[in-house]
XYZ file of C-alpha atoms in Angstrom:
669
model
C 19.593 -43.771 57.360
C 22.256 -45.379 60.143
C 20.760 -46.713 63.282
C 22.703 -45.877 66.003
C 22.556 -47.645 69.573
C 20.719 -46.486 71.896
C 20.903 -46.686 76.492
C 19.412 -49.155 78.406
C 15.025 -47.318 79.225
C 13.240 -48.208 82.060
C 9.683 -49.381 80.459
C 6.597 -49.679 82.575
C 6.730 -52.444 85.978
C 10.757 -52.482 86.149
C 10.917 -54.057 82.784
C 14.663 -52.990 81.017
C 14.301 -52.324 76.603
C 17.394 -53.663 75.219
C 18.282 -52.340 71.632
C 18.656 -55.183 70.525
C 15.380 -56.308 71.173
C 14.105 -52.406 70.473
C 15.509 -53.038 66.689
C 14.172 -56.261 66.457
C 10.843 -54.656 67.487
C 11.722 -52.526 64.750
C 13.135 -54.848 61.644
C 9.842 -57.579 62.612
C 6.834 -55.006 61.688
C 8.492 -52.118 59.761
C 6.342 -51.938 57.273
C 3.439 -51.553 59.603
C 5.382 -48.943 61.081
C 5.845 -47.149 58.029
C 2.350 -47.591 57.025
C 1.265 -46.067 60.402
C 4.376 -42.963 59.866
C 3.615 -42.896 55.668
C -1.102 -41.533 57.209
C 0.436 -39.104 59.535
C 2.671 -36.684 58.327
C 0.545 -34.212 56.199
C 0.039 -34.496 53.012
C 1.343 -31.169 51.550
C 4.795 -33.202 52.103
C 3.186 -34.236 48.751
C 3.918 -38.043 47.696
C 7.649 -38.264 47.390
C 8.318 -37.096 50.675
C 5.780 -38.134 52.618
C 8.158 -42.273 51.769
C 11.201 -40.400 52.159
C 9.911 -39.557 55.865
C 7.415 -42.414 56.499
C 10.824 -44.429 56.885
C 13.378 -41.618 58.492
C 11.163 -41.278 61.454
C 10.240 -45.240 61.442
C 15.023 -45.690 61.495
C 15.015 -42.736 64.482
C 13.122 -44.041 67.389
C 15.916 -46.134 67.479
C 18.213 -42.729 67.650
C 17.979 -40.939 71.477
C 16.343 -42.679 74.055
C 13.837 -45.341 74.363
C 10.573 -44.041 75.927
C 8.007 -44.472 78.065
C 4.878 -46.276 76.215
C 1.653 -46.554 77.745
C 1.073 -50.359 78.215
C 1.086 -52.811 75.658
C -1.474 -53.254 72.938
C -5.095 -54.315 73.955
C -6.608 -56.602 70.919
C -4.203 -56.887 68.362
C -3.725 -60.413 66.953
C 0.373 -60.899 66.728
C 2.076 -61.386 63.426
C 4.187 -63.825 63.367
C 8.062 -63.264 64.542
C 10.601 -62.977 61.590
C 13.845 -65.030 61.862
C 16.308 -64.863 63.887
C 13.597 -61.889 66.278
C 15.598 -61.708 69.704
C 14.623 -62.070 72.540
C 10.060 -62.306 72.634
C 9.435 -58.338 73.311
C 8.999 -57.726 69.484
C 5.377 -58.340 69.203
C 2.874 -55.636 68.710
C 1.256 -56.614 72.333
C 4.570 -56.470 74.033
C 6.494 -52.862 75.642
C 8.772 -53.387 73.169
C 6.905 -52.614 70.017
C 4.952 -49.440 72.140
C 7.063 -47.759 72.878
C 9.218 -48.365 69.820
C 5.617 -47.619 67.968
C 5.639 -44.046 70.512
C 8.931 -43.188 68.898
C 7.859 -42.609 65.875
C 3.572 -41.715 66.351
C 5.846 -38.732 68.255
C 8.475 -38.580 65.376
C 5.902 -38.071 62.629
C 3.402 -35.310 64.480
C 6.758 -33.877 64.657
C 6.402 -32.650 60.654
C 3.502 -31.063 61.363
C 5.393 -28.767 64.867
C 5.487 -24.802 64.515
C 6.264 -22.793 66.937
C 2.784 -20.720 68.991
C 4.025 -18.485 67.028
C 3.505 -19.263 64.208
C 0.079 -18.628 61.733
C -1.834 -21.102 62.539
C -3.403 -21.062 59.225
C 0.918 -21.882 57.110
C 2.319 -25.279 57.620
C 4.433 -25.942 58.910
C 8.701 -24.120 58.836
C 10.946 -26.649 56.192
C 13.802 -25.947 58.487
C 12.123 -27.316 61.563
C 10.801 -30.388 60.017
C 13.052 -33.329 60.666
C 14.630 -34.296 58.042
C 14.237 -36.724 55.837
C 16.924 -38.796 53.404
C 17.082 -36.816 49.797
C 16.722 -39.495 46.360
C 18.371 -37.233 43.222
C 17.128 -38.063 40.311
C 14.488 -40.223 41.222
C 10.830 -39.238 42.255
C 8.975 -41.921 44.794
C 5.772 -42.757 44.962
C 2.822 -45.558 47.091
C 1.819 -47.413 44.087
C -2.355 -45.774 43.388
C -5.407 -47.171 44.680
C -8.922 -47.203 43.642
C -11.432 -44.489 44.227
C -12.253 -45.362 47.260
C -8.903 -45.680 48.617
C -7.829 -41.462 46.987
C -11.461 -40.938 47.905
C -10.261 -41.460 51.920
C -6.800 -40.715 50.871
C -8.679 -36.811 50.119
C -10.342 -36.780 52.737
C -7.466 -37.346 55.296
C -5.420 -34.782 54.163
C -8.106 -32.465 55.536
C -8.227 -33.585 59.548
C -5.135 -32.487 61.046
C -1.698 -34.685 62.214
C -3.349 -36.140 65.867
C -6.449 -37.200 64.177
C -4.608 -38.546 61.081
C -2.586 -40.608 64.202
C -4.912 -41.421 65.766
C -6.980 -43.223 62.466
C -3.937 -45.381 62.059
C -3.389 -46.215 66.213
C -7.260 -47.126 65.829
C -8.213 -48.911 62.767
C -4.675 -50.596 61.171
C -3.468 -50.786 65.118
C -6.267 -52.112 67.133
C -5.788 -50.150 69.626
C -9.220 -49.429 71.588
C -10.069 -45.391 72.568
C -8.293 -44.597 75.592
C -4.972 -46.090 74.667
C -5.556 -44.700 72.177
C -5.482 -41.010 73.897
C -3.046 -42.086 76.277
C -1.075 -42.479 73.594
C -1.264 -39.125 71.503
C -0.547 -37.667 74.704
C 2.751 -38.801 75.716
C 3.416 -37.725 71.844
C 2.469 -34.674 72.590
C -0.747 -34.241 70.927
C -2.998 -30.887 72.124
C -5.497 -32.354 72.537
C -6.432 -35.829 72.432
C -9.581 -36.656 72.589
C -9.992 -34.305 69.350
C -8.320 -36.319 67.328
C -10.127 -39.323 68.391
C -13.458 -38.287 67.906
C -12.753 -36.737 64.373
C -10.447 -39.435 62.948
C -13.623 -41.565 63.973
C -15.958 -39.489 61.796
C -13.510 -39.817 58.859
C -13.468 -43.654 59.779
C -17.598 -43.803 60.079
C -19.808 -46.733 61.159
C -18.208 -48.839 57.816
C -14.656 -49.834 60.267
C -13.330 -51.969 58.831
C -14.127 -51.037 54.668
C -12.118 -47.918 55.901
C -9.833 -50.283 57.644
C -8.726 -52.976 54.656
C -8.969 -49.359 52.444
C -6.254 -48.088 54.990
C -4.839 -51.716 54.221
C -4.289 -50.938 49.772
C -0.936 -49.951 48.775
C -1.986 -46.408 47.985
C -1.116 -46.636 51.156
C 2.208 -48.345 51.572
C 5.181 -46.796 51.242
C 7.294 -49.760 51.585
C 6.032 -50.449 47.537
C 7.128 -47.418 44.894
C 7.014 -46.916 41.893
C 9.325 -44.264 40.619
C 9.893 -41.459 38.418
C 12.588 -38.922 36.806
C 12.188 -36.301 38.242
C 11.956 -31.938 36.650
C 14.279 -33.411 33.765
C 14.189 -30.005 32.456
C 14.256 -28.025 34.954
C 17.690 -30.123 36.088
C 19.010 -28.767 33.267
C 17.983 -25.602 33.220
C 19.116 -25.395 36.747
C 22.526 -26.940 35.562
C 22.842 -23.812 33.423
C 21.655 -21.374 35.643
C 24.214 -22.463 38.426
C 26.552 -22.211 35.952
C 25.705 -18.486 34.229
C 24.960 -16.851 37.174
C 28.830 -18.548 38.271
C 30.864 -16.806 35.643
C 28.559 -12.698 35.894
C 29.762 -13.169 39.463
C 33.023 -13.327 37.826
C 33.198 -11.281 35.308
C 31.087 -8.183 37.174
C 31.194 -9.033 40.577
C 33.056 -5.539 41.780
C 30.804 -3.776 40.228
C 27.076 -5.503 40.816
C 28.034 -5.437 44.476
C 28.850 -1.819 44.948
C 25.686 -0.274 46.855
C 25.375 3.163 45.171
C 26.441 2.748 41.526
C 22.671 4.283 41.267
C 21.126 6.613 43.728
C 18.155 7.254 44.317
C 17.852 9.562 41.765
C 19.308 8.502 39.031
C 17.846 4.650 39.265
C 15.746 4.191 35.611
C 12.601 3.274 35.763
C 13.063 -0.628 34.228
C 14.933 -1.206 37.833
C 12.262 -0.046 39.569
C 10.258 -3.116 41.098
C 8.370 -4.581 38.898
C 4.835 -5.249 41.161
C 4.846 -1.184 41.186
C 5.103 -0.788 37.759
C 2.252 -3.110 37.086
C 0.443 -3.493 40.638
C 1.375 -6.208 41.707
C -1.463 -8.216 41.585
C -1.896 -8.015 38.352
C 1.565 -8.363 36.943
C 2.356 -10.909 34.375
C 5.685 -11.808 36.274
C 4.113 -12.330 39.355
C 1.323 -15.119 38.365
C 1.862 -18.059 39.964
C 2.840 -21.189 37.465
C 2.651 -24.957 38.740
C 5.499 -26.930 37.025
C 4.590 -29.873 35.690
C 3.741 -33.009 37.289
C 3.139 -31.989 40.277
C -0.306 -33.655 39.952
C 0.698 -36.450 40.651
C 3.368 -35.595 44.054
C 0.561 -33.548 45.974
C -2.799 -34.609 47.644
C -4.642 -31.550 46.412
C -6.026 -32.393 43.066
C -7.805 -30.038 41.901
C -7.026 -26.921 39.917
C -3.521 -25.923 41.276
C -2.561 -29.155 40.916
C -3.052 -27.713 36.718
C 1.007 -26.307 34.715
C 0.248 -23.476 32.466
C -0.140 -24.821 29.378
C -0.254 -22.813 25.189
C 1.559 -21.202 23.345
C 1.244 -17.930 24.650
C 2.667 -18.631 28.324
C 5.201 -15.181 28.184
C 3.260 -13.393 26.398
C 3.754 -10.398 28.800
C 1.146 -8.526 26.869
C -1.207 -10.627 26.615
C -1.169 -11.323 30.176
C -1.497 -7.466 30.720
C -4.315 -7.492 28.537
C -6.163 -10.394 30.045
C -4.872 -9.545 34.171
C -6.261 -5.501 33.853
C -10.010 -6.744 31.428
C -10.020 -8.498 35.181
C -9.413 -5.710 36.597
C -12.208 -2.836 34.999
C -13.571 -4.705 32.227
C -14.185 -2.448 29.099
C -17.184 -0.262 28.361
C -17.449 -2.749 25.386
C -16.739 -6.344 26.672
C -18.970 -9.660 27.495
C -18.251 -10.569 30.895
C -20.953 -13.400 32.073
C -20.673 -15.181 35.481
C -22.345 -18.720 36.785
C -24.809 -18.094 39.447
C -23.206 -17.127 43.153
C -19.458 -16.127 41.421
C -18.293 -12.729 42.669
C -16.677 -10.650 39.506
C -14.677 -8.207 41.484
C -10.608 -8.268 40.788
C -8.326 -11.133 42.581
C -7.229 -10.849 46.020
C -4.074 -12.334 45.066
C -1.455 -13.357 41.545
C -3.554 -15.291 40.076
C -2.261 -19.265 38.910
C -1.680 -19.147 34.881
C -3.725 -22.325 33.445
C -3.686 -21.514 30.176
C -2.840 -19.230 27.248
C -2.839 -19.141 23.795
C -4.424 -19.273 20.496
C -7.463 -21.205 19.418
C -9.146 -20.630 16.259
C -9.752 -16.418 16.247
C -9.395 -15.879 19.241
C -6.533 -15.700 22.293
C -8.123 -16.893 25.139
C -6.235 -17.363 28.634
C -7.405 -19.248 31.378
C -6.969 -18.209 34.810
C -7.274 -20.005 38.743
C -7.711 -17.170 41.676
C -6.192 -19.676 44.508
C -9.732 -19.487 46.012
C -13.530 -20.253 44.403
C -13.508 -19.122 40.871
C -11.741 -20.038 36.934
C -11.546 -16.808 35.093
C -11.392 -17.346 30.580
C -10.036 -14.500 28.564
C -11.125 -13.703 25.257
C -9.616 -11.526 22.344
C -10.153 -11.212 19.016
C -6.186 -11.865 16.770
C -7.150 -9.732 14.481
C -10.030 -6.750 13.875
C -11.273 -4.974 16.555
C -14.304 -7.187 18.151
C -14.984 -7.106 21.285
C -13.819 -8.483 24.709
C -15.249 -11.128 26.749
C -15.480 -12.289 30.270
C -15.976 -15.496 31.720
C -16.125 -16.305 35.771
C -17.321 -19.768 36.795
C -16.995 -21.352 40.822
C -14.074 -23.772 41.526
C -13.917 -23.951 44.884
C -13.620 -27.565 46.516
C -12.607 -28.482 43.066
C -10.871 -31.742 43.263
C -9.556 -35.119 40.083
C -13.698 -35.514 38.454
C -14.838 -31.124 39.040
C -11.463 -30.344 37.747
C -10.691 -32.407 34.806
C -11.568 -30.083 32.681
C -12.350 -26.572 31.566
C -14.073 -24.620 28.323
C -11.786 -23.054 25.962
C -13.403 -21.921 23.491
C -17.726 -22.749 21.714
C -18.142 -22.231 17.906
C -22.195 -23.476 16.895
C -23.498 -25.163 19.929
C -20.054 -26.883 20.070
C -16.894 -26.761 22.764
C -12.764 -27.104 23.126
C -12.367 -28.025 25.839
C -8.793 -27.822 27.871
C -8.323 -31.046 30.354
C -6.361 -31.881 33.828
C -3.149 -33.096 33.138
C -4.091 -36.039 35.572
C -7.151 -37.283 32.920
C -4.998 -40.058 30.648
C -8.070 -40.128 28.500
C -10.757 -39.189 26.547
C -14.758 -40.362 24.619
C -17.274 -39.550 23.494
C -20.366 -41.131 23.935
C -24.317 -40.153 24.120
C -26.874 -40.347 26.474
C -29.082 -41.635 24.821
C -27.140 -44.877 22.655
C -26.270 -46.592 25.960
C -25.066 -49.247 23.909
C -23.133 -47.559 21.638
C -18.510 -47.788 22.438
C -17.374 -44.839 23.859
C -15.656 -43.219 20.304
C -12.542 -41.440 20.282
C -11.172 -37.835 21.936
C -8.862 -36.436 19.743
C -7.046 -34.106 22.114
C -3.227 -32.017 21.009
C -0.419 -31.061 22.848
C -1.173 -28.513 25.180
C -4.568 -31.198 26.199
C -7.286 -29.095 24.487
C -9.656 -31.168 22.557
C -11.289 -32.016 19.442
C -14.820 -29.634 19.407
C -17.644 -31.644 21.375
C -20.296 -31.193 20.232
C -23.721 -30.328 23.287
C -27.290 -31.550 22.547
C -29.062 -30.969 20.334
C -31.749 -27.622 20.074
C -34.915 -27.800 19.305
C -35.655 -31.846 21.492
C -34.019 -34.102 23.201
C -32.411 -36.290 20.504
C -28.796 -36.517 21.553
C -27.279 -35.792 24.866
C -22.773 -36.226 23.891
C -20.726 -35.981 26.670
C -17.391 -37.736 27.706
C -15.212 -39.972 28.947
C -12.500 -39.345 30.326
C -10.058 -41.510 32.837
C -6.972 -40.715 35.237
C -3.688 -41.501 34.780
C -3.499 -44.689 37.015
C -0.010 -42.261 39.395
C -3.153 -41.081 40.424
C -6.187 -43.689 40.552
C -6.720 -47.097 39.426
C -9.185 -47.886 36.918
C -10.920 -44.020 37.480
C -13.244 -44.009 34.542
C -15.949 -40.599 34.637
C -18.734 -39.236 33.165
C -17.725 -34.977 32.616
C -21.619 -33.121 30.416
C -21.621 -29.611 29.220
C -24.306 -27.622 30.578
C -23.138 -24.049 29.220
C -20.624 -23.145 32.741
C -17.033 -23.439 32.194
C -16.231 -26.297 34.298
C -18.368 -29.668 32.487
C -20.128 -31.444 35.718
C -19.545 -34.951 36.894
C -21.932 -37.409 36.549
C -22.773 -40.515 39.123
C -24.896 -42.904 39.540
C -26.004 -44.367 42.776
C -27.441 -47.764 42.854
C -31.145 -49.686 43.129
C -31.752 -51.739 46.224
C -30.154 -55.457 46.219
C -28.057 -54.841 43.091
C -25.442 -55.397 45.610
C -23.734 -51.094 45.960
C -23.967 -49.844 49.435
C -26.211 -47.821 50.374
C -26.045 -44.510 48.926
C -22.857 -44.066 47.449
C -23.272 -42.572 44.126
C -20.562 -44.468 41.966
C -19.431 -43.338 38.670
C -21.454 -44.030 36.499
C -19.948 -45.077 33.428
C -21.650 -49.461 34.365
C -23.725 -50.827 31.562
C -26.246 -50.163 34.520
C -25.644 -46.685 35.303
C -25.898 -45.860 31.173
C -29.261 -47.603 30.895
C -30.211 -45.133 33.620
C -29.902 -42.448 32.772
C -30.542 -42.879 29.018
C -34.277 -41.889 30.865
C -33.381 -39.583 33.163
C -30.738 -37.032 30.553
C -33.302 -35.478 28.982
C -33.989 -33.638 32.674
C -30.263 -32.562 32.090
C -31.850 -29.819 29.889
C -33.728 -28.032 32.526
C -30.190 -27.906 35.241
C -28.233 -25.647 32.361
C -26.477 -22.455 33.252
C -27.290 -22.535 36.095
C -23.435 -23.228 37.402
C -24.677 -27.182 38.644
C -20.668 -28.945 39.663
C -21.781 -32.684 39.541
C -25.704 -34.584 38.706
C -26.456 -38.133 40.633
C -29.102 -40.605 39.638
C -30.254 -42.400 42.767
C -33.131 -45.724 42.248
C -34.070 -45.291 45.111
C -36.927 -48.471 44.397
C -38.044 -50.112 42.806
C -41.652 -51.024 42.205
C -43.726 -54.850 41.126
C -47.446 -52.784 39.089
C -50.073 -54.546 39.790
C -51.842 -57.174 37.040
C -49.424 -57.450 34.692
C -45.263 -58.912 35.587
C -43.227 -55.711 35.111
C -42.129 -52.930 37.223
C -41.012 -50.075 37.613
C -38.138 -47.337 38.902
C -38.343 -44.613 40.742
C -34.953 -41.726 40.561
C -33.771 -39.051 42.441
C -31.412 -36.861 40.306
C -29.931 -34.678 42.213
C -27.883 -31.749 40.517
C -25.161 -30.200 43.452
C -25.008 -26.419 42.053
C -21.054 -24.971 43.882
C -22.404 -22.654 46.224
C -23.995 -25.295 48.224
C -27.420 -25.645 47.350
C -29.026 -28.578 45.224
C -32.215 -29.584 43.697
C -34.396 -32.763 43.005
C -36.218 -33.734 40.359
C -37.571 -37.269 41.249
C -38.565 -38.930 38.557
C -40.713 -42.094 37.388
C -39.540 -44.487 35.073
C -42.289 -46.925 33.787
C -41.169 -49.791 31.940
C -40.916 -48.556 28.233
C -41.124 -49.806 24.619
C -37.713 -46.908 23.591
C -35.214 -47.728 26.780
C -34.690 -43.198 26.303
C -38.136 -42.634 26.221
C -37.545 -39.977 28.799
C -39.528 -40.705 33.079
C -42.170 -39.059 34.640
C -41.181 -35.639 35.937
C -43.109 -35.959 39.882
C -41.351 -33.560 42.215
C -38.640 -30.942 41.037
C -37.281 -29.311 44.106
C -35.301 -26.535 43.909
C -33.104 -25.498 47.514
C -33.114 -28.730 49.310
C -30.896 -31.740 50.762
C -32.528 -34.498 49.636
C -31.564 -37.369 48.299
C -28.317 -36.366 49.030
C -26.500 -37.443 52.238
C -27.716 -34.747 54.488
C -31.255 -36.378 53.420
C -31.199 -40.009 52.769
C -35.217 -40.666 53.417
C -37.251 -39.691 50.441
C -40.879 -41.128 49.447
C -42.823 -39.674 46.203
C -46.410 -40.651 44.856
C -47.887 -39.976 41.091
C -50.807 -41.839 39.361
C -50.248 -44.617 36.826
C -52.136 -45.777 34.283
C -52.155 -49.975 33.473
C -52.168 -51.521 30.033
C -56.294 -52.566 31.137
C -56.897 -49.449 31.315
C -56.943 -49.070 35.088
C -55.659 -46.384 37.748
C -53.811 -46.560 40.068
C -52.314 -45.140 43.200
C -48.606 -45.745 43.159
C -46.142 -44.304 46.373
C -42.585 -45.486 46.982
C -39.719 -45.296 49.205
C -36.156 -45.124 49.708
C -34.743 -48.332 51.716
C -34.760 -46.435 54.992
C -39.041 -46.145 54.767
C -41.064 -49.242 56.981
C -44.962 -49.021 55.543
C -46.625 -46.090 53.373
C -49.339 -45.024 54.375
C -52.356 -42.535 51.410
C -55.300 -40.240 52.469
C -57.727 -38.313 51.203
C -60.672 -39.630 48.867
C -57.982 -41.813 48.166
C -57.117 -44.357 51.206
C -54.218 -46.628 51.651
C -52.031 -48.960 53.750
C -48.814 -51.394 53.147
C -46.293 -52.491 54.796
C -42.767 -52.586 52.307
C -40.839 -49.482 50.702
C -43.379 -50.199 47.833
C -47.393 -49.173 48.170
C -50.524 -49.438 45.319
C -53.698 -48.576 45.826
C -56.904 -48.316 43.229
C -58.180 -44.710 41.974
C -59.704 -42.483 39.947
C -57.704 -41.310 37.405
C -58.009 -37.554 38.893
C -58.461 -38.168 42.062
C -56.464 -36.339 45.244
C -54.092 -38.307 47.190
C -51.260 -37.611 50.350
C -48.787 -39.814 50.916
C -46.986 -40.078 53.963
C -44.523 -42.688 54.963
C -43.073 -44.849 58.056
C -39.348 -44.427 58.691
C -37.465 -47.985 61.136
C -36.627 -45.433 63.551
C -40.430 -44.636 63.912
C -40.182 -40.973 61.763
C -42.545 -39.866 60.002
C -42.104 -37.811 56.550
C -44.770 -36.306 53.902
C -43.310 -37.275 49.955
C -41.612 -34.657 47.662
C -43.598 -32.372 45.477
């Protein structure tokens, strides 16, 4: 985009800005300005258009007059000056750079601007957005980062534009809060104070960590990858345009005659299809996501799935599936996960899959809101159709990674998300065994995956999936089938002192995670069919055992459901001869916030028999615990996170923890 010189402008304190100084500042700090613009721009543009718009916003900073900026930057570290820079005003602390930065922020915020009469829930109309460069035949994307960068991008996408700009100004530009508010006000933000507050919530307490993530390639639109656009769609579009041109030439006269049919003589086939079939239940009106959109969207969930399967154009099958959803036949087998409504769709659903699997024709829909719906009918014979409803609200790259498409004899086949690059299976009860490749057909449907063996817990199969590096680098994760349409995401929180951040779940693919899950996997049996979204294995304490040279672990297994409720299983993991010996269940709490970010403190107690035959009351708490007291027939006090007190075998006891902030907490039971 060309850069046009602008006239001289007055910048505070009587200083005059020459366009050459502004251009020098822009060229010298171009990468940091483009990164700030990219962060501020609305993620709804998609990554390709955000890259183009970020460069346009920075280059547009020299168009027209450069307005007054709110003073020099405080607390910034000057960047090295480029060779050949003009004057001394181009550093990051200078009024020249501040003026250019103001223009960049204002231009980026303009992409979120909307008329006052425009509904707030709808994105800004494209016609009112600033223009951006056009690149034909290629798609541009910043390099994908790790799962931390991916998760931060999702969080940033949920806050408004001024908050995104504030985050960049606070962490990337090192502006203090008062100057950030002043700059946002100058840039036209409606509520700068609220924007700074929202940015503070995103940054949390670890500003250095978030700053490092924002400086990663995930948020760098100057270092991009390219790939071709949808070649097939471009070819079809050219063919369609040619056909339309020929049609207009051949039948242009009759086609333009408005009264060729009267209201009384118009054939039924010419009536709007939505009127005939009922609007949202019209197969033609189904939402269909273009292939490849998952790589260019901030919403990596079911809305990014393109339709797959051999019968996506079978309108008769799709009509039967939609009709059964709206009014299930009397003989239909209908199942729904807890808390999932089975009402008809309020808008045209999104088609995810339609095809033949074994002896069934299967259709998968996403209603655009909170549900995934599966319809199945026999390919031959008079069997009854089946309808399955499951929750899918706030799904993400892991919880929208797969959906069950068929079940047979205790095994299931899954339709994988289009961003899944590799798939394998492994057994949680054999943590040392390598993962085995899982076959996937051209439509993304896996081979059969066995479920847990019935009548015991001799194995626990899981799928190990890896996301495409187009959206996140080196990201493998585990999911397991607990009887619902969506498999359950399994995570792991490292034990204290292992180097992992406090209460930050990680993917359960490492050696420590697999070893930990081997002792607690069988507890997943109690969660089957309960609408579970994810389960985290958190070893919150490690306790030396009295009279031995060994130690035991304390684990909180938290299951979060799609409807928001959680269930907590606290387990005691003593040494055992087998690496898969089941842990001892200490407490089972339903509808609890324990062991989540809203309930980060936990303490529990149990009885334990030593190898010498002596009995003890053991108790342990999470890292916020400063001391533990046992009351009742058994008494004892200990500093720190663990306690061991000799006791009778059946002695009653009550455990109370003292927290570092001075509060107290009873043991979970």
